[in-house]
XYZ file of C-alpha atoms in Angstrom:
601
model
C 140.112 -90.501 123.868
C 136.679 -88.707 124.422
C 138.783 -86.443 125.935
C 141.452 -86.536 123.385
C 139.041 -85.892 121.054
C 138.063 -82.123 123.063
C 142.110 -81.075 123.002
C 141.672 -81.687 119.024
C 138.828 -79.782 118.456
C 139.016 -76.461 116.016
C 138.229 -74.194 119.485
C 139.453 -70.512 118.077
C 136.470 -68.968 115.329
C 139.810 -68.172 113.373
C 140.561 -72.298 112.538
C 137.710 -72.530 112.033
C 136.509 -70.733 109.133
C 139.874 -71.744 107.804
C 138.651 -75.061 108.040
C 135.550 -74.825 106.623
C 136.254 -72.348 103.356
C 139.113 -75.760 103.509
C 136.100 -78.633 102.831
C 133.511 -75.730 101.400
C 136.760 -76.026 98.630
C 137.986 -79.375 98.376
C 134.534 -81.304 98.127
C 133.089 -79.764 95.572
C 136.537 -79.128 93.892
C 136.996 -83.491 95.207
C 132.747 -84.384 94.406
C 134.009 -82.472 90.594
C 136.702 -84.317 89.546
C 134.941 -87.219 89.951
C 131.704 -86.889 87.762
C 134.623 -85.199 85.134
C 136.643 -88.227 85.712
C 133.541 -91.279 85.148
C 131.278 -88.857 82.645
C 134.804 -88.079 80.221
C 136.219 -91.670 81.297
C 132.868 -93.074 79.486
C 133.126 -91.386 76.865
C 137.112 -91.835 76.063
C 135.640 -96.021 76.904
C 132.403 -95.355 74.295
C 134.636 -93.854 71.806
C 137.187 -95.877 72.662
C 135.043 -99.071 71.790
C 133.798 -96.863 68.895
C 137.565 -96.700 67.273
C 137.836 -100.751 68.425
C 134.844 -102.359 65.890
C 135.553 -99.611 63.314
C 139.390 -101.238 63.474
C 137.994 -104.298 63.407
C 135.857 -103.273 60.892
C 138.488 -102.718 58.509
C 140.773 -106.367 59.375
C 136.989 -108.229 58.659
C 136.409 -106.889 55.413
C 140.501 -108.264 54.296
C 139.604 -111.350 55.950
C 136.797 -111.682 54.130
C 137.673 -110.777 50.581
C 140.199 -113.594 51.953
C 137.595 -116.030 52.399
C 135.071 -115.114 49.859
C 137.629 -115.585 47.135
C 138.148 -119.077 49.072
C 135.421 -119.831 48.877
C 134.714 -118.690 45.060
C 137.298 -121.256 44.201
C 135.579 -124.335 45.040
C 131.946 -122.435 43.600
C 133.281 -122.863 40.977
C 134.480 -125.612 40.752
C 131.559 -127.084 41.464
C 129.229 -125.347 38.916
C 131.194 -125.175 36.248
C 129.897 -126.782 33.406
C 132.684 -127.896 32.642
C 134.701 -129.243 34.368
C 131.381 -130.975 35.807
C 130.837 -133.575 32.842
C 134.750 -133.864 33.041
C 134.870 -134.802 36.450
C 131.353 -136.880 36.379
C 132.868 -138.776 33.038
C 136.240 -140.255 34.475
C 134.547 -140.784 38.185
C 132.674 -142.924 35.984
C 135.152 -143.983 34.896
C 134.000 -142.530 30.722
C 136.638 -140.956 30.252
C 138.285 -140.754 25.796
C 139.555 -143.921 24.771
C 142.803 -142.037 23.176
C 145.830 -141.332 25.381
C 146.250 -138.368 23.219
C 143.227 -136.741 24.238
C 142.752 -138.047 27.371
C 146.662 -135.766 28.625
C 144.717 -132.504 26.574
C 141.678 -132.953 29.001
C 143.485 -133.533 31.845
C 145.604 -130.727 31.774
C 143.267 -128.120 30.228
C 142.077 -129.335 33.736
C 145.038 -128.456 35.598
C 145.619 -124.480 33.338
C 142.390 -123.665 34.924
C 143.164 -124.417 38.860
C 146.364 -122.639 38.625
C 143.808 -119.919 36.807
C 142.043 -120.480 39.658
C 145.057 -119.049 41.816
C 147.091 -116.973 39.710
C 146.507 -113.790 41.395
C 147.506 -113.323 44.939
C 149.193 -115.389 47.096
C 149.510 -119.580 47.545
C 145.656 -121.160 47.065
C 146.237 -125.273 46.894
C 143.845 -125.838 45.057
C 142.916 -130.359 44.927
C 139.838 -132.211 43.448
C 139.432 -135.728 44.309
C 137.273 -138.015 42.921
C 135.761 -141.428 44.244
C 137.929 -143.591 41.453
C 140.917 -142.508 43.271
C 141.386 -139.715 40.348
C 143.000 -136.696 41.632
C 143.685 -133.208 40.109
C 145.374 -130.297 41.761
C 147.862 -127.130 41.532
C 150.363 -128.626 42.875
C 153.549 -131.130 42.619
C 152.941 -134.311 44.162
C 155.903 -134.395 46.310
C 154.861 -131.218 47.843
C 151.945 -133.639 49.013
C 149.768 -136.769 47.587
C 146.208 -135.373 47.440
C 144.985 -139.435 49.136
C 146.535 -138.648 51.611
C 143.381 -136.186 52.463
C 141.128 -139.392 53.150
C 143.086 -140.111 56.207
C 142.468 -136.768 57.718
C 139.997 -136.842 60.442
C 137.229 -134.108 59.307
C 136.949 -136.208 56.283
C 134.265 -138.195 57.210
C 131.807 -135.661 57.434
C 132.320 -134.044 54.028
C 129.785 -137.260 53.622
C 127.281 -134.716 55.426
C 127.087 -131.959 53.158
C 124.633 -130.557 50.542
C 123.418 -128.716 47.962
C 126.639 -125.599 48.715
C 126.486 -126.420 51.972
C 131.094 -126.153 53.045
C 133.091 -127.157 55.488
C 135.680 -125.527 57.637
C 138.802 -127.087 59.183
C 140.134 -125.432 61.289
C 143.792 -125.508 62.098
C 146.258 -127.793 61.181
C 149.054 -128.560 60.806
C 151.065 -127.480 57.455
C 151.013 -130.654 55.211
C 153.072 -129.645 52.126
C 156.159 -129.688 52.197
C 157.114 -126.395 50.572
C 155.442 -124.175 53.398
C 155.433 -126.584 56.530
C 159.435 -124.371 57.357
C 157.793 -120.710 57.699
C 153.814 -121.872 57.645
C 153.819 -124.210 60.649
C 149.329 -124.028 60.219
C 146.902 -124.563 58.106
C 142.831 -123.241 57.428
C 141.439 -125.457 54.022
C 137.674 -124.988 52.999
C 136.169 -128.721 51.789
C 133.391 -129.560 49.173
C 131.569 -132.175 48.089
C 131.012 -133.323 44.171
C 127.103 -134.688 44.257
C 124.980 -136.655 41.113
C 121.692 -135.995 40.380
C 121.066 -138.398 42.951
C 123.223 -137.003 45.402
C 125.738 -140.111 45.176
C 128.917 -138.328 46.055
C 131.694 -138.587 42.407
C 134.957 -136.851 43.714
C 135.437 -133.982 46.888
C 137.116 -130.068 46.272
C 139.598 -129.211 48.572
C 141.016 -125.647 48.955
C 144.128 -124.944 51.295
C 146.369 -122.147 52.061
C 148.558 -121.021 54.805
C 146.756 -120.160 58.305
C 149.800 -117.154 57.462
C 147.649 -115.606 54.946
C 145.203 -114.535 57.823
C 147.258 -113.064 60.176
C 149.338 -111.406 58.015
C 146.570 -108.808 57.605
C 145.924 -108.803 61.361
C 149.726 -107.256 61.076
C 149.121 -104.858 58.844
C 145.319 -103.089 59.625
C 145.259 -104.065 63.741
C 147.670 -100.923 64.484
C 149.520 -102.738 67.172
C 146.339 -103.771 68.707
C 146.420 -107.840 69.322
C 143.461 -109.787 66.654
C 141.866 -113.399 66.493
C 140.174 -115.777 64.879
C 138.526 -118.013 66.674
C 135.654 -120.801 65.325
C 131.952 -121.392 67.497
C 133.900 -123.424 69.610
C 135.787 -120.544 70.958
C 139.043 -122.448 69.292
C 141.929 -119.928 68.021
C 141.716 -120.428 64.741
C 144.722 -117.657 63.982
C 146.317 -115.566 65.201
C 150.009 -115.954 67.059
C 151.148 -118.986 66.682
C 151.449 -120.384 69.791
C 147.891 -119.760 70.113
C 146.797 -121.171 67.694
C 144.373 -124.163 68.634
C 143.871 -123.136 72.159
C 140.676 -122.407 73.649
C 139.539 -118.008 73.984
C 137.633 -117.587 77.268
C 137.103 -113.609 77.015
C 134.679 -112.545 74.682
C 130.733 -114.051 74.454
C 130.800 -115.224 70.903
C 126.673 -115.748 71.223
C 125.714 -113.796 68.402
C 127.251 -110.556 69.722
C 125.182 -109.828 72.864
C 127.543 -107.979 73.797
C 129.314 -105.303 72.226
C 131.951 -104.775 73.701
C 133.550 -106.275 76.680
C 136.779 -106.070 79.903
C 138.871 -108.383 80.731
C 141.857 -109.170 82.554
C 144.542 -110.758 79.912
C 147.529 -112.588 81.258
C 147.084 -109.313 84.291
C 146.505 -106.815 81.865
C 143.377 -105.269 81.195
C 141.919 -105.263 77.517
C 138.827 -104.437 75.923
C 137.849 -106.866 73.888
C 134.777 -106.134 70.235
C 134.050 -108.898 68.055
C 132.814 -109.528 65.126
C 131.256 -112.579 63.502
C 132.308 -113.588 60.261
C 128.841 -114.500 58.064
C 129.786 -117.020 55.805
C 131.126 -119.686 57.714
C 130.420 -118.947 61.442
C 133.127 -117.891 62.230
C 134.609 -114.866 64.721
C 136.725 -111.760 65.117
C 138.196 -110.589 67.858
C 140.001 -107.292 68.302
C 142.166 -106.769 71.918
C 143.887 -103.299 72.459
C 145.407 -102.427 76.038
C 142.567 -100.624 78.393
C 145.519 -98.064 79.446
C 145.987 -97.699 75.131
C 142.146 -96.705 75.234
C 142.201 -93.963 77.849
C 145.768 -92.598 77.218
C 143.926 -89.653 76.503
C 141.369 -89.608 79.059
C 144.340 -90.112 81.772
C 146.739 -87.102 80.465
C 144.052 -85.121 80.345
C 143.637 -86.268 84.018
C 146.088 -85.517 85.106
C 146.681 -82.219 83.666
C 143.519 -81.246 85.541
C 144.522 -83.418 88.786
C 147.902 -80.985 88.768
C 146.162 -77.557 87.540
C 143.171 -78.072 90.475
C 146.011 -79.253 93.044
C 148.359 -75.198 92.611
C 145.003 -73.811 92.665
C 143.786 -75.297 95.800
C 146.877 -73.857 97.328
C 147.119 -71.119 96.330
C 144.186 -69.963 97.513
C 144.570 -71.783 100.178
C 147.578 -69.652 101.128
C 145.271 -66.552 99.604
C 142.019 -67.560 101.975
C 144.575 -67.986 105.134
C 145.575 -64.315 104.435
C 142.337 -62.940 104.367
C 140.512 -65.127 107.229
C 143.792 -64.338 109.222
C 142.750 -60.350 108.433
C 139.497 -60.477 109.343
C 139.451 -62.029 112.101
C 141.917 -60.331 113.529
C 139.377 -57.599 115.567
C 137.987 -60.997 116.617
C 140.257 -62.131 118.145
C 141.836 -59.221 120.014
C 137.854 -58.899 121.573
C 138.009 -62.753 122.483
C 141.791 -61.151 124.618
C 139.617 -58.521 126.381
C 136.985 -60.937 126.994
C 139.511 -63.123 128.894
C 140.745 -59.877 130.332
C 136.920 -58.771 132.121
C 136.561 -62.259 133.656
C 139.233 -61.869 135.006
C 137.571 -58.700 136.578
C 139.623 -56.595 135.049
C 136.718 -53.675 133.442
C 139.656 -51.454 132.782
C 140.307 -52.591 129.535
C 138.711 -52.478 126.597
C 139.349 -53.349 123.214
C 139.705 -50.646 120.955
C 138.226 -51.593 117.551
C 136.899 -49.758 115.135
C 135.283 -49.714 112.016
C 132.266 -49.399 109.613
C 131.345 -53.284 109.683
C 129.749 -55.576 111.942
C 132.688 -56.702 114.323
C 134.058 -53.134 113.753
C 130.505 -52.421 115.527
C 130.362 -54.972 117.597
C 134.188 -53.957 119.256
C 132.563 -50.398 119.698
C 129.501 -51.827 121.698
C 131.664 -53.959 123.768
C 133.338 -51.220 125.060
C 130.219 -49.121 125.290
C 129.219 -52.219 127.503
C 131.722 -52.531 129.471
C 131.500 -48.053 130.514
C 128.300 -48.457 131.980
C 128.836 -51.750 133.450
C 130.911 -49.597 135.658
C 128.011 -47.082 136.125
C 125.369 -49.053 137.048
C 128.550 -51.441 139.596
C 128.529 -47.658 141.352
C 124.831 -46.888 140.964
C 124.649 -50.508 142.555
C 127.046 -50.061 145.013
C 125.575 -46.824 146.558
C 122.059 -47.886 146.224
C 123.080 -51.510 148.449
C 124.393 -49.362 150.735
C 121.609 -46.640 150.555
C 119.306 -49.780 151.045
C 121.007 -51.261 153.932
C 120.900 -48.199 156.061
C 117.576 -48.374 155.575
C 117.072 -51.371 156.423
C 119.098 -51.414 159.405
C 116.323 -49.016 160.073
C 113.395 -50.440 159.717
C 114.298 -53.192 161.440
C 114.712 -50.953 164.446
C 111.429 -49.570 164.271
C 109.737 -52.653 163.394
C 107.003 -55.296 165.776
C 107.611 -57.579 165.590
C 104.032 -60.200 165.818
C 103.951 -62.161 167.767
C 104.080 -59.031 169.725
C 100.973 -58.801 168.714
C 99.338 -61.882 168.966
C 100.182 -61.064 172.887
C 98.908 -58.209 173.576
C 95.656 -59.553 171.443
C 95.610 -62.958 173.981
C 96.570 -60.559 177.078
C 93.385 -58.436 176.007
C 91.154 -61.466 175.480
C 91.720 -63.293 179.102
C 91.568 -59.787 181.248
C 87.802 -59.654 179.043
C 87.149 -63.217 179.644
C 88.027 -62.521 183.708
C 85.570 -59.866 184.167
C 82.464 -61.774 182.471
C 82.503 -60.587 178.776
C 82.652 -64.578 176.898
C 81.609 -62.722 173.706
C 83.934 -60.547 173.573
C 86.659 -63.134 174.047
C 85.700 -64.776 171.806
C 85.626 -61.481 168.615
C 89.199 -60.699 170.228
C 90.139 -64.844 169.820
C 88.734 -64.806 166.483
C 90.746 -61.877 165.008
C 94.075 -63.418 166.711
C 93.282 -66.063 164.520
C 92.919 -63.626 161.232
C 95.283 -61.578 162.525
C 97.906 -64.452 162.374
C 96.607 -65.607 159.110
C 96.936 -62.615 157.357
C 100.683 -61.863 159.003
C 102.450 -64.615 159.503
C 101.317 -67.675 157.098
C 103.200 -67.466 154.151
C 102.074 -70.710 152.235
C 99.586 -69.572 149.809
C 97.815 -73.523 150.487
C 96.021 -74.518 153.296
C 93.236 -78.015 153.650
C 90.125 -77.124 153.291
C 89.293 -77.634 157.300
C 91.830 -74.272 158.142
C 89.290 -72.917 155.462
C 85.859 -73.382 157.075
C 87.564 -72.646 160.387
C 88.537 -69.414 159.236
C 85.932 -68.442 157.026
C 83.784 -69.912 160.672
C 85.923 -66.940 162.596
C 85.552 -64.251 159.920
C 81.544 -64.887 160.046
C 81.882 -64.178 163.256
C 83.895 -61.429 163.336
C 80.816 -59.788 160.338
C 77.919 -60.030 162.758
C 79.620 -58.166 164.966
C 79.583 -55.260 161.862
C 75.264 -56.204 161.587
C 72.370 -55.606 163.124
C 72.044 -58.814 162.652
C 73.154 -61.672 162.461
C 73.901 -63.996 159.213
C 73.415 -68.231 160.157
C 76.578 -70.341 158.852
C 75.479 -74.160 158.141
C 78.206 -76.033 156.897
C 78.104 -79.942 155.557
C 81.204 -81.346 154.359
C 82.261 -84.587 153.256
C 85.110 -85.584 156.406
C 87.154 -86.898 153.108
C 87.149 -83.320 151.359
C 88.738 -81.929 154.779
C 91.675 -82.830 154.079
C 92.289 -81.096 150.020
C 94.905 -78.862 149.692
C 92.924 -75.577 148.499
C 93.905 -71.867 148.002
C 94.078 -69.713 151.377
C 91.260 -67.797 151.795
C 89.430 -68.687 148.478
C 85.927 -68.476 150.422
C 86.408 -65.863 152.606
C 85.120 -63.349 148.657
C 82.124 -66.149 148.088
C 80.571 -65.542 151.909
C 82.003 -61.725 151.924
C 79.366 -61.390 149.070
C 76.869 -63.395 149.776
C 76.374 -60.775 153.119
C 76.801 -57.414 151.709
C 74.739 -58.380 148.253
C 73.229 -61.088 149.082
C 71.237 -60.918 152.561
C 72.192 -56.515 152.598
C 73.343 -57.174 156.401
C 70.666 -58.606 157.558
C 69.628 -62.345 158.986
C 69.917 -65.194 156.418
C 71.574 -68.277 156.382
C 74.526 -68.625 154.287
C 75.424 -72.270 153.479
C 78.519 -74.212 152.426
C 78.288 -78.269 151.517
C 81.399 -80.431 150.238
C 80.460 -83.288 147.852
C 83.389 -85.675 147.440
C 82.763 -88.040 144.371
C 84.987 -90.387 142.390
C 87.585 -87.814 140.401
C 86.087 -84.375 141.651
C 84.900 -82.738 144.637
C 81.875 -80.698 144.569
C 82.299 -77.164 146.471
C 78.501 -75.080 146.836
C 78.301 -71.732 148.674
C 74.512 -70.531 148.654
C 73.122 -68.115 150.667
C 68.870 -67.114 150.843
C 69.539 -63.611 149.661
C 67.695 -61.210 147.067
C 69.692 -63.389 143.996
C 70.532 -61.332 141.093
C 69.126 -60.296 137.279
C 70.814 -62.795 134.621
C 72.927 -60.041 133.141
C 74.454 -60.103 136.231
C 74.005 -63.312 137.063
C 76.178 -64.168 133.338
C 79.076 -61.103 134.584
C 79.661 -63.250 137.725
C 79.931 -66.490 135.680
C 82.605 -64.913 133.461
C 84.400 -64.092 136.452
C 85.135 -66.778 138.598
C 85.698 -68.269 134.981
C 88.838 -66.075 134.652
C 87.013 -64.770 131.474
C 86.559 -60.858 133.112
C 89.685 -60.244 135.549
C 91.188 -57.613 133.681
C 87.216 -56.204 133.902
C 86.544 -56.150 137.112
C 87.498 -53.525 139.955
C 89.919 -54.400 142.309
C 88.563 -54.679 145.991
C 86.778 -52.184 148.473
C 89.123 -51.082 151.266
C 86.660 -52.664 153.587
C 87.321 -56.643 152.632
C 89.506 -58.267 155.006
C 91.498 -59.863 152.987
C 91.458 -57.809 149.401
C 91.203 -60.379 147.735
C 88.199 -60.287 145.150
C 86.272 -62.645 142.899
C 88.435 -62.536 139.554
C 91.674 -63.053 142.810
C 89.812 -66.027 143.448
C 89.652 -67.260 139.785
C 92.551 -66.713 138.651
C 94.356 -68.157 141.757
C 91.542 -71.440 141.627
C 92.916 -71.931 137.974
C 96.672 -72.164 138.612
C 95.815 -74.550 141.356
C 93.508 -76.557 139.736
C 94.123 -76.055 136.274
C 91.367 -76.585 132.870
C 89.247 -79.163 135.769
C 88.217 -76.394 137.535
C 84.777 -75.114 136.617
C 82.637 -72.682 138.160
C 78.769 -71.821 137.590
C 76.089 -69.862 139.067
C 72.782 -69.730 139.843
C 70.197 -67.261 141.048
C 66.840 -65.804 140.339
C 65.441 -62.098 141.964
C 64.070 -63.238 145.142
C 65.662 -67.190 145.396
C 68.850 -66.538 146.847
C 72.648 -67.281 144.901
C 74.471 -71.057 144.847
C 77.489 -70.739 143.475
C 78.697 -73.974 142.877
C 82.418 -75.134 142.071
C 84.261 -78.633 140.757
C 87.881 -79.367 141.830
C 89.525 -81.373 140.382
C 90.813 -84.454 143.586
C 93.896 -86.414 141.156
C 97.252 -83.989 141.112
C 97.147 -85.564 137.430
C 94.452 -83.494 136.474
C 96.076 -80.258 137.751
C 97.405 -78.055 135.006
C 99.852 -74.625 136.945
């Protein structure tokens, strides 16, 4: 799988540039389309909600006027003093005894009831008194008014007080002339009460439901509009839905300004408005796609434009990238040829831009490489000839050591052991100097070298210096830089003892984490200024300022070199201090860490 992904990876810089450019074009374009669509969709949604609410407001105004007209009929009958006086007399049995007067009074009431509904659509008005008398603006053949008492809602009339009204909701049309064309009716009912709150009659105003749904059809502009009561039952709307529950809208005092619901598999924008007089609600449902149809059209056009622009720019980009990367492809082919060993090939790329300068410099580099190869070949040939001559003239170091040992043995046979000992010491020092390549040795080897060195130095002086050793056995096995004590002992013999008799002491004490190594002499000591200078040298602060050791020094290693090598080997764990006073000798104390982890090489 990994190999397959590697095979699919872009290897050409041309392809990488094209891919990167496409990404840089596509990603912002897609993001801008998404953001634009989101912002536009939200703006169009707000506008659609506003338009839907405006449409619903228009419908609500007409429906409210219609219901108000029905309510005004009931109000008129209930508050009209003439009608109330007449109805009270009839209900109490105190009506006119004269039949003619009784007829004219009843006819006058019926004319008034007819006049209430003469304008507008058909409205059925019924006044039903408790003594069984009734008055209405329709024929008894259409409906018998006493049958109202058998309606399930009629018993709730007794609970009404004052101008309270009871809105019956949808029920089957009971008026014969409208039953065929108008299956449902709506009613508003009120109770008529005496001063002592005793009911003496009822007022019922009825009208066919089509009067409300007709308003929906005229003013809803193709949207679905329903009227539902406080329980969510559809009061007015399509005939097949009247009386059913509508569960897609929150009717609790308009807490949601709108909602988007999926009804019968289609998304609808749903808005609602309350009718204050009876607590019913008008609900407008607009197909969501119709609400955002403008947005979809705009988005489709923008998307089409974006795609056309993308492909045009993509073709232009590919042409330009291929043109710009042709010199790089040429350089790549030349590089492959050079990798195969062909140094005669040249790119021929020229120009004033970076790629042109790169091609020119690459060709010049190939020319220079050919020249350098020729020079190196000639140099190697001359070097091999010189090495051959050096090998022919070289004396093997072991030959020198063997000659010194032969001289030492002959001197011993002649009875001069002192001279033989000196020759042996010289042989040891030369062997350590010439044949040993490693820079680190054990401390006991370094002490042995110092013993031979002091013995040889005593040959050069009139008076001998005494070397005293006090070394902790554990300290013998630590590794130290080769010849790191020799410059200290040499300074003690030349500057401290002034090549005269004296004592040089080397002492090593082992502690838990370090070894304290002390080199002391009982010579002339030094002034404070010189002591401070020597302190800086041993702590590596004056390495460049310290002059190189004189040619008379055996090892050619000065004090700054010793400090540098100790710091390289032991890091910051190495410390040195110098104690000296004029006439009191000099003590150099070095703290050498024992643990490997303390070294900072």
